[in-house]
GROMACS .gro file of C-alpha atoms in nm:
model
  320
    1UNK     CA    1   0.987   0.491  -3.387
    2UNK     CA    2   0.881   0.243  -3.121
    3UNK     CA    3   0.555   0.313  -2.941
    4UNK     CA    4   0.584   0.441  -2.588
    5UNK     CA    5   0.490   0.203  -2.311
    6UNK     CA    6   0.151   0.297  -2.165
    7UNK     CA    7   0.279   0.432  -1.838
    8UNK     CA    8   0.292   0.771  -1.664
    9UNK     CA    9   0.578   1.011  -1.723
   10UNK     CA   10   0.504   1.194  -1.398
   11UNK     CA   11   0.303   1.133  -1.083
   12UNK     CA   12   0.154   1.377  -0.834
   13UNK     CA   13   0.205   1.191  -0.509
   14UNK     CA   14   0.145   1.458  -0.246
   15UNK     CA   15  -0.067   1.418   0.064
   16UNK     CA   16  -0.449   1.416   0.045
   17UNK     CA   17  -0.601   1.759   0.118
   18UNK     CA   18  -0.269   1.926   0.038
   19UNK     CA   19  -0.362   2.077  -0.297
   20UNK     CA   20  -0.291   1.790  -0.536
   21UNK     CA   21  -0.638   1.821  -0.696
   22UNK     CA   22  -0.588   2.192  -0.760
   23UNK     CA   23  -0.241   2.138  -0.907
   24UNK     CA   24  -0.368   1.847  -1.117
   25UNK     CA   25  -0.648   2.064  -1.255
   26UNK     CA   26  -0.402   2.340  -1.345
   27UNK     CA   27  -0.162   2.103  -1.521
   28UNK     CA   28  -0.454   1.949  -1.712
   29UNK     CA   29  -0.493   2.289  -1.884
   30UNK     CA   30  -0.143   2.271  -2.029
   31UNK     CA   31  -0.157   2.169  -2.397
   32UNK     CA   32   0.149   1.945  -2.359
   33UNK     CA   33  -0.002   1.746  -2.072
   34UNK     CA   34  -0.235   1.448  -2.067
   35UNK     CA   35  -0.406   1.366  -1.738
   36UNK     CA   36  -0.590   1.046  -1.665
   37UNK     CA   37  -0.957   0.993  -1.592
   38UNK     CA   38  -1.001   0.911  -1.310
   39UNK     CA   39  -0.750   1.146  -1.156
   40UNK     CA   40  -0.659   0.897  -0.881
   41UNK     CA   41  -0.638   0.543  -1.022
   42UNK     CA   42  -0.456   0.420  -0.708
   43UNK     CA   43  -0.288   0.149  -0.917
   44UNK     CA   44   0.044   0.150  -0.730
   45UNK     CA   45  -0.136   0.108  -0.398
   46UNK     CA   46  -0.217  -0.245  -0.513
   47UNK     CA   47   0.009  -0.527  -0.628
   48UNK     CA   48  -0.175  -0.668  -0.930
   49UNK     CA   49  -0.441  -0.783  -0.686
   50UNK     CA   50  -0.761  -0.627  -0.550
   51UNK     CA   51  -0.720  -0.365  -0.275
   52UNK     CA   52  -0.742  -0.473   0.088
   53UNK     CA   53  -1.090  -0.515   0.233
   54UNK     CA   54  -1.093  -0.192   0.433
   55UNK     CA   55  -1.364  -0.157   0.697
   56UNK     CA   56  -1.416   0.215   0.760
   57UNK     CA   57  -1.740   0.395   0.668
   58UNK     CA   58  -1.766   0.404   0.291
   59UNK     CA   59  -1.439   0.213   0.239
   60UNK     CA   60  -1.592  -0.097   0.083
   61UNK     CA   61  -1.779   0.121  -0.165
   62UNK     CA   62  -1.490   0.348  -0.262
   63UNK     CA   63  -1.234   0.072  -0.307
   64UNK     CA   64  -1.445  -0.065  -0.594
   65UNK     CA   65  -1.312   0.234  -0.790
   66UNK     CA   66  -0.947   0.138  -0.742
   67UNK     CA   67  -0.782   0.030  -1.068
   68UNK     CA   68  -0.561  -0.269  -0.993
   69UNK     CA   69  -0.550  -0.462  -1.320
   70UNK     CA   70  -0.248  -0.378  -1.536
   71UNK     CA   71  -0.443  -0.371  -1.862
   72UNK     CA   72  -0.702  -0.131  -1.719
   73UNK     CA   73  -0.430   0.100  -1.589
   74UNK     CA   74  -0.247   0.096  -1.922
   75UNK     CA   75  -0.572   0.179  -2.101
   76UNK     CA   76  -0.598   0.507  -1.909
   77UNK     CA   77  -0.302   0.642  -2.105
   78UNK     CA   78  -0.412   0.520  -2.450
   79UNK     CA   79  -0.578   0.853  -2.550
   80UNK     CA   80  -0.254   1.049  -2.494
   81UNK     CA   81  -0.077   1.173  -2.807
   82UNK     CA   82   0.290   1.096  -2.860
   83UNK     CA   83   0.393   1.452  -2.778
   84UNK     CA   84   0.201   1.475  -2.448
   85UNK     CA   85   0.348   1.419  -2.105
   86UNK     CA   86   0.126   1.172  -1.919
   87UNK     CA   87   0.031   1.239  -1.557
   88UNK     CA   88  -0.183   1.071  -1.296
   89UNK     CA   89  -0.233   1.197  -0.942
   90UNK     CA   90  -0.277   0.963  -0.647
   91UNK     CA   91  -0.173   1.141  -0.327
   92UNK     CA   92  -0.160   0.820  -0.119
   93UNK     CA   93   0.150   0.710  -0.316
   94UNK     CA   94   0.364   0.926  -0.089
   95UNK     CA   95   0.213   0.785   0.229
   96UNK     CA   96   0.229   0.410   0.170
   97UNK     CA   97   0.567   0.240   0.178
   98UNK     CA   98   0.471  -0.036  -0.065
   99UNK     CA   99   0.356   0.221  -0.321
  100UNK     CA  100   0.683   0.414  -0.292
  101UNK     CA  101   0.886   0.096  -0.341
  102UNK     CA  102   0.676  -0.027  -0.633
  103UNK     CA  103   0.701   0.306  -0.812
  104UNK     CA  104   1.078   0.311  -0.761
  105UNK     CA  105   1.109  -0.039  -0.907
  106UNK     CA  106   0.862  -0.022  -1.196
  107UNK     CA  107   0.902   0.341  -1.307
  108UNK     CA  108   1.278   0.409  -1.306
  109UNK     CA  109   1.244   0.732  -1.507
  110UNK     CA  110   0.918   0.878  -1.374
  111UNK     CA  111   0.920   1.227  -1.225
  112UNK     CA  112   0.747   1.273  -0.891
  113UNK     CA  113   0.580   1.586  -0.756
  114UNK     CA  114   0.521   1.560  -0.382
  115UNK     CA  115   0.277   1.820  -0.249
  116UNK     CA  116   0.277   1.859   0.129
  117UNK     CA  117   0.086   2.077   0.375
  118UNK     CA  118   0.112   2.173   0.741
  119UNK     CA  119   0.030   1.832   0.894
  120UNK     CA  120  -0.223   1.961   1.148
  121UNK     CA  121  -0.405   2.179   0.892
  122UNK     CA  122  -0.403   1.884   0.651
  123UNK     CA  123  -0.547   1.647   0.912
  124UNK     CA  124  -0.816   1.899   1.006
  125UNK     CA  125  -0.915   1.941   0.640
  126UNK     CA  126  -0.918   1.561   0.599
  127UNK     CA  127  -1.151   1.520   0.898
  128UNK     CA  128  -1.377   1.803   0.776
  129UNK     CA  129  -1.401   1.640   0.431
  130UNK     CA  130  -1.521   1.311   0.576
  131UNK     CA  131  -1.743   1.475   0.838
  132UNK     CA  132  -1.916   1.697   0.581
  133UNK     CA  133  -1.972   1.394   0.357
  134UNK     CA  134  -2.154   1.222   0.643
  135UNK     CA  135  -1.895   0.945   0.676
  136UNK     CA  136  -1.697   1.058   0.983
  137UNK     CA  137  -1.903   0.953   1.288
  138UNK     CA  138  -1.713   1.167   1.542
  139UNK     CA  139  -1.810   1.535   1.557
  140UNK     CA  140  -1.496   1.649   1.740
  141UNK     CA  141  -1.178   1.665   1.534
  142UNK     CA  142  -0.929   1.600   1.814
  143UNK     CA  143  -1.126   1.301   1.937
  144UNK     CA  144  -1.134   1.153   1.588
  145UNK     CA  145  -0.763   1.230   1.546
  146UNK     CA  146  -0.681   1.035   1.862
  147UNK     CA  147  -0.883   0.733   1.749
  148UNK     CA  148  -0.641   0.665   1.466
  149UNK     CA  149  -0.458   0.364   1.610
  150UNK     CA  150  -0.788   0.199   1.701
  151UNK     CA  151  -0.926   0.262   1.353
  152UNK     CA  152  -0.616   0.129   1.181
  153UNK     CA  153  -0.636  -0.185   1.395
  154UNK     CA  154  -0.993  -0.228   1.266
  155UNK     CA  155  -0.876  -0.196   0.906
  156UNK     CA  156  -0.993   0.153   0.810
  157UNK     CA  157  -0.854   0.284   0.480
  158UNK     CA  158  -0.560   0.529   0.449
  159UNK     CA  159  -0.784   0.834   0.409
  160UNK     CA  160  -0.881   0.792   0.776
  161UNK     CA  161  -0.517   0.809   0.891
  162UNK     CA  162  -0.526   1.173   0.996
  163UNK     CA  163  -0.200   1.164   1.189
  164UNK     CA  164   0.025   0.922   1.005
  165UNK     CA  165  -0.030   1.079   0.664
  166UNK     CA  166   0.142   1.390   0.798
  167UNK     CA  167   0.475   1.220   0.874
  168UNK     CA  168   0.636   1.355   0.560
  169UNK     CA  169   0.987   1.339   0.699
  170UNK     CA  170   0.978   0.960   0.724
  171UNK     CA  171   0.798   0.926   0.392
  172UNK     CA  172   1.042   1.145   0.200
  173UNK     CA  173   1.346   0.996   0.368
  174UNK     CA  174   1.239   0.653   0.240
  175UNK     CA  175   1.151   0.791  -0.104
  176UNK     CA  176   1.490   0.962  -0.142
  177UNK     CA  177   1.659   0.633  -0.051
  178UNK     CA  178   1.496   0.461  -0.349
  179UNK     CA  179   1.447   0.737  -0.609
  180UNK     CA  180   1.706   0.981  -0.744
  181UNK     CA  181   1.628   1.312  -0.567
  182UNK     CA  182   1.668   1.491  -0.901
  183UNK     CA  183   1.345   1.322  -1.011
  184UNK     CA  184   1.150   1.451  -0.711
  185UNK     CA  185   1.002   1.800  -0.680
  186UNK     CA  186   0.879   1.899  -0.336
  187UNK     CA  187   0.593   2.150  -0.338
  188UNK     CA  188   0.437   2.322  -0.038
  189UNK     CA  189   0.064   2.391  -0.016
  190UNK     CA  190   0.132   2.754   0.070
  191UNK     CA  191   0.313   2.798  -0.264
  192UNK     CA  192  -0.010   2.710  -0.444
  193UNK     CA  193  -0.185   2.982  -0.246
  194UNK     CA  194   0.076   3.258  -0.234
  195UNK     CA  195   0.247   3.235  -0.575
  196UNK     CA  196   0.050   3.013  -0.814
  197UNK     CA  197   0.209   3.149  -1.133
  198UNK     CA  198   0.561   3.112  -0.997
  199UNK     CA  199   0.489   2.763  -0.870
  200UNK     CA  200   0.342   2.652  -1.202
  201UNK     CA  201   0.648   2.778  -1.389
  202UNK     CA  202   0.867   2.579  -1.149
  203UNK     CA  203   0.656   2.265  -1.193
  204UNK     CA  204   0.639   2.278  -1.573
  205UNK     CA  205   1.010   2.356  -1.585
  206UNK     CA  206   1.077   2.046  -1.374
  207UNK     CA  207   0.863   1.846  -1.617
  208UNK     CA  208   1.047   1.986  -1.918
  209UNK     CA  209   0.743   2.168  -2.057
  210UNK     CA  210   0.691   2.517  -2.196
  211UNK     CA  211   0.634   2.770  -1.919
  212UNK     CA  212   0.390   3.059  -1.916
  213UNK     CA  213   0.101   2.866  -2.073
  214UNK     CA  214  -0.082   2.815  -1.743
  215UNK     CA  215  -0.078   3.092  -1.485
  216UNK     CA  216  -0.356   3.015  -1.239
  217UNK     CA  217  -0.451   2.732  -1.007
  218UNK     CA  218  -0.825   2.661  -0.964
  219UNK     CA  219  -0.976   2.692  -0.620
  220UNK     CA  220  -1.001   2.358  -0.447
  221UNK     CA  221  -1.333   2.180  -0.461
  222UNK     CA  222  -1.385   2.207  -0.086
  223UNK     CA  223  -1.706   2.097   0.082
  224UNK     CA  224  -1.938   2.314   0.283
  225UNK     CA  225  -1.882   2.268   0.654
  226UNK     CA  226  -2.168   2.090   0.829
  227UNK     CA  227  -2.238   2.172   1.191
  228UNK     CA  228  -2.340   1.911   1.447
  229UNK     CA  229  -2.712   1.879   1.518
  230UNK     CA  230  -3.010   1.646   1.498
  231UNK     CA  231  -3.051   1.662   1.120
  232UNK     CA  232  -2.678   1.604   1.069
  233UNK     CA  233  -2.686   1.305   1.304
  234UNK     CA  234  -2.985   1.148   1.133
  235UNK     CA  235  -2.872   1.208   0.777
  236UNK     CA  236  -2.510   1.104   0.836
  237UNK     CA  237  -2.629   0.781   0.997
  238UNK     CA  238  -2.837   0.707   0.688
  239UNK     CA  239  -2.543   0.795   0.461
  240UNK     CA  240  -2.307   0.560   0.645
  241UNK     CA  241  -2.563   0.280   0.636
  242UNK     CA  242  -2.616   0.342   0.267
  243UNK     CA  243  -2.242   0.341   0.201
  244UNK     CA  244  -2.217  -0.002   0.364
  245UNK     CA  245  -2.504  -0.131   0.151
  246UNK     CA  246  -2.355   0.041  -0.152
  247UNK     CA  247  -2.060  -0.195  -0.138
  248UNK     CA  248  -2.285  -0.450  -0.310
  249UNK     CA  249  -2.368  -0.223  -0.602
  250UNK     CA  250  -2.161  -0.047  -0.871
  251UNK     CA  251  -2.003   0.275  -0.732
  252UNK     CA  252  -2.199   0.500  -0.967
  253UNK     CA  253  -2.526   0.361  -0.830
  254UNK     CA  254  -2.438   0.457  -0.472
  255UNK     CA  255  -2.310   0.797  -0.578
  256UNK     CA  256  -2.640   0.880  -0.748
  257UNK     CA  257  -2.833   0.758  -0.444
  258UNK     CA  258  -2.617   0.938  -0.188
  259UNK     CA  259  -2.589   1.279  -0.355
  260UNK     CA  260  -2.940   1.399  -0.253
  261UNK     CA  261  -2.875   1.294   0.108
  262UNK     CA  262  -2.537   1.464   0.122
  263UNK     CA  263  -2.674   1.780  -0.040
  264UNK     CA  264  -2.964   1.788   0.205
  265UNK     CA  265  -2.734   1.745   0.504
  266UNK     CA  266  -2.498   2.014   0.381
  267UNK     CA  267  -2.780   2.258   0.311
  268UNK     CA  268  -2.950   2.205   0.648
  269UNK     CA  269  -2.634   2.200   0.856
  270UNK     CA  270  -2.420   2.444   0.657
  271UNK     CA  271  -2.215   2.679   0.873
  272UNK     CA  272  -1.908   2.896   0.838
  273UNK     CA  273  -1.596   2.681   0.835
  274UNK     CA  274  -1.453   2.706   1.190
  275UNK     CA  275  -1.088   2.784   1.250
  276UNK     CA  276  -0.907   2.515   1.444
  277UNK     CA  277  -0.889   2.606   1.811
  278UNK     CA  278  -0.543   2.737   1.905
  279UNK     CA  279  -0.508   2.514   2.212
  280UNK     CA  280  -0.608   2.206   2.012
  281UNK     CA  281  -0.357   2.288   1.742
  282UNK     CA  282  -0.081   2.343   1.998
  283UNK     CA  283  -0.143   1.997   2.143
  284UNK     CA  284  -0.147   1.826   1.804
  285UNK     CA  285   0.159   2.006   1.668
  286UNK     CA  286   0.365   1.833   1.936
  287UNK     CA  287   0.281   1.497   1.782
  288UNK     CA  288   0.457   1.606   1.461
  289UNK     CA  289   0.756   1.783   1.618
  290UNK     CA  290   1.008   1.504   1.566
  291UNK     CA  291   0.898   1.439   1.211
  292UNK     CA  292   0.920   1.810   1.122
  293UNK     CA  293   1.279   1.800   1.250
  294UNK     CA  294   1.346   1.500   1.027
  295UNK     CA  295   1.178   1.668   0.729
  296UNK     CA  296   1.404   1.970   0.765
  297UNK     CA  297   1.709   1.743   0.786
  298UNK     CA  298   1.605   1.540   0.481
  299UNK     CA  299   1.511   1.835   0.260
  300UNK     CA  300   1.743   2.110   0.387
  301UNK     CA  301   1.442   2.344   0.405
  302UNK     CA  302   1.278   2.519   0.698
  303UNK     CA  303   0.927   2.426   0.807
  304UNK     CA  304   0.931   2.635   1.121
  305UNK     CA  305   0.592   2.789   1.039
  306UNK     CA  306   0.438   2.446   1.100
  307UNK     CA  307   0.539   2.470   1.465
  308UNK     CA  308   0.314   2.774   1.520
  309UNK     CA  309   0.003   2.751   1.740
  310UNK     CA  310  -0.212   2.934   1.481
  311UNK     CA  311  -0.356   2.763   1.177
  312UNK     CA  312  -0.272   2.906   0.834
  313UNK     CA  313  -0.630   2.834   0.727
  314UNK     CA  314  -0.792   2.683   0.420
  315UNK     CA  315  -0.725   2.758   0.053
  316UNK     CA  316  -1.054   2.946   0.021
  317UNK     CA  317  -0.994   3.143   0.338
  318UNK     CA  318  -0.646   3.248   0.229
  319UNK     CA  319  -0.744   3.348  -0.125
  320UNK     CA  320  -1.092   3.490  -0.063
   0.00000   0.00000   0.00000
């Protein structure tokens, strides 16, 4: 029997902060599944060349961890046994057009699991992640949200694209035009929260694996919310400066150096995670209205709950 090519059999391509990490962790528990380390190689974001020189806070440091060489990517799958289904999970694959096209061309049989979340809730969680890590310099979510075009023009990385990452209708329309829809499974964040066992059975069935072996989805590794204040301002400024300097050192060096600062900031500024203000959400929902219409047309499913003025909340808040 010929050896399998060292490539993934399935990809989790859903949006960042939409539950891909939790689903990845659950699938990793299945005995018939092999998952890569790192979870997010980001290989198909590149084109056999180093990633773009992004300029946002921490971007130069984090992009050192992108795996862009073919031989290094192939090596991630070497430990998998012949009877294991191989999975890697890079949520940005759904967002970026070049990644979608490259996957369609180079992986003609791969199965794709696209995890999506209410676009405003997702953007808010994305902002909170970066703010609580000391990288987001703007303390007000809506202000940061509205800076997107300016930040993209300056070359900030995709994780800073709070608004555009939520245009799932356009993303899936393009994906369906290049990949057989039978190879794509669309998963909603709320399914992970409301019916984890049922969702996992649907996912493993789609992957052709034995169902019933994994019944729970781990809680997401969410960060503590950090309130604005003098200590937060000082420590986050130091963190951003350190991240810029860290671009000149191996990623693990900066991570070891930054962890005490981040922990200190999160302990001093820790507060209850605030619910997104209803008026703010109502304004931002309008920016996604046309794309939600397109998403419903493309998928034949209703996403009317995303048009509501009230946030559905975080994973922890909905399962606690």
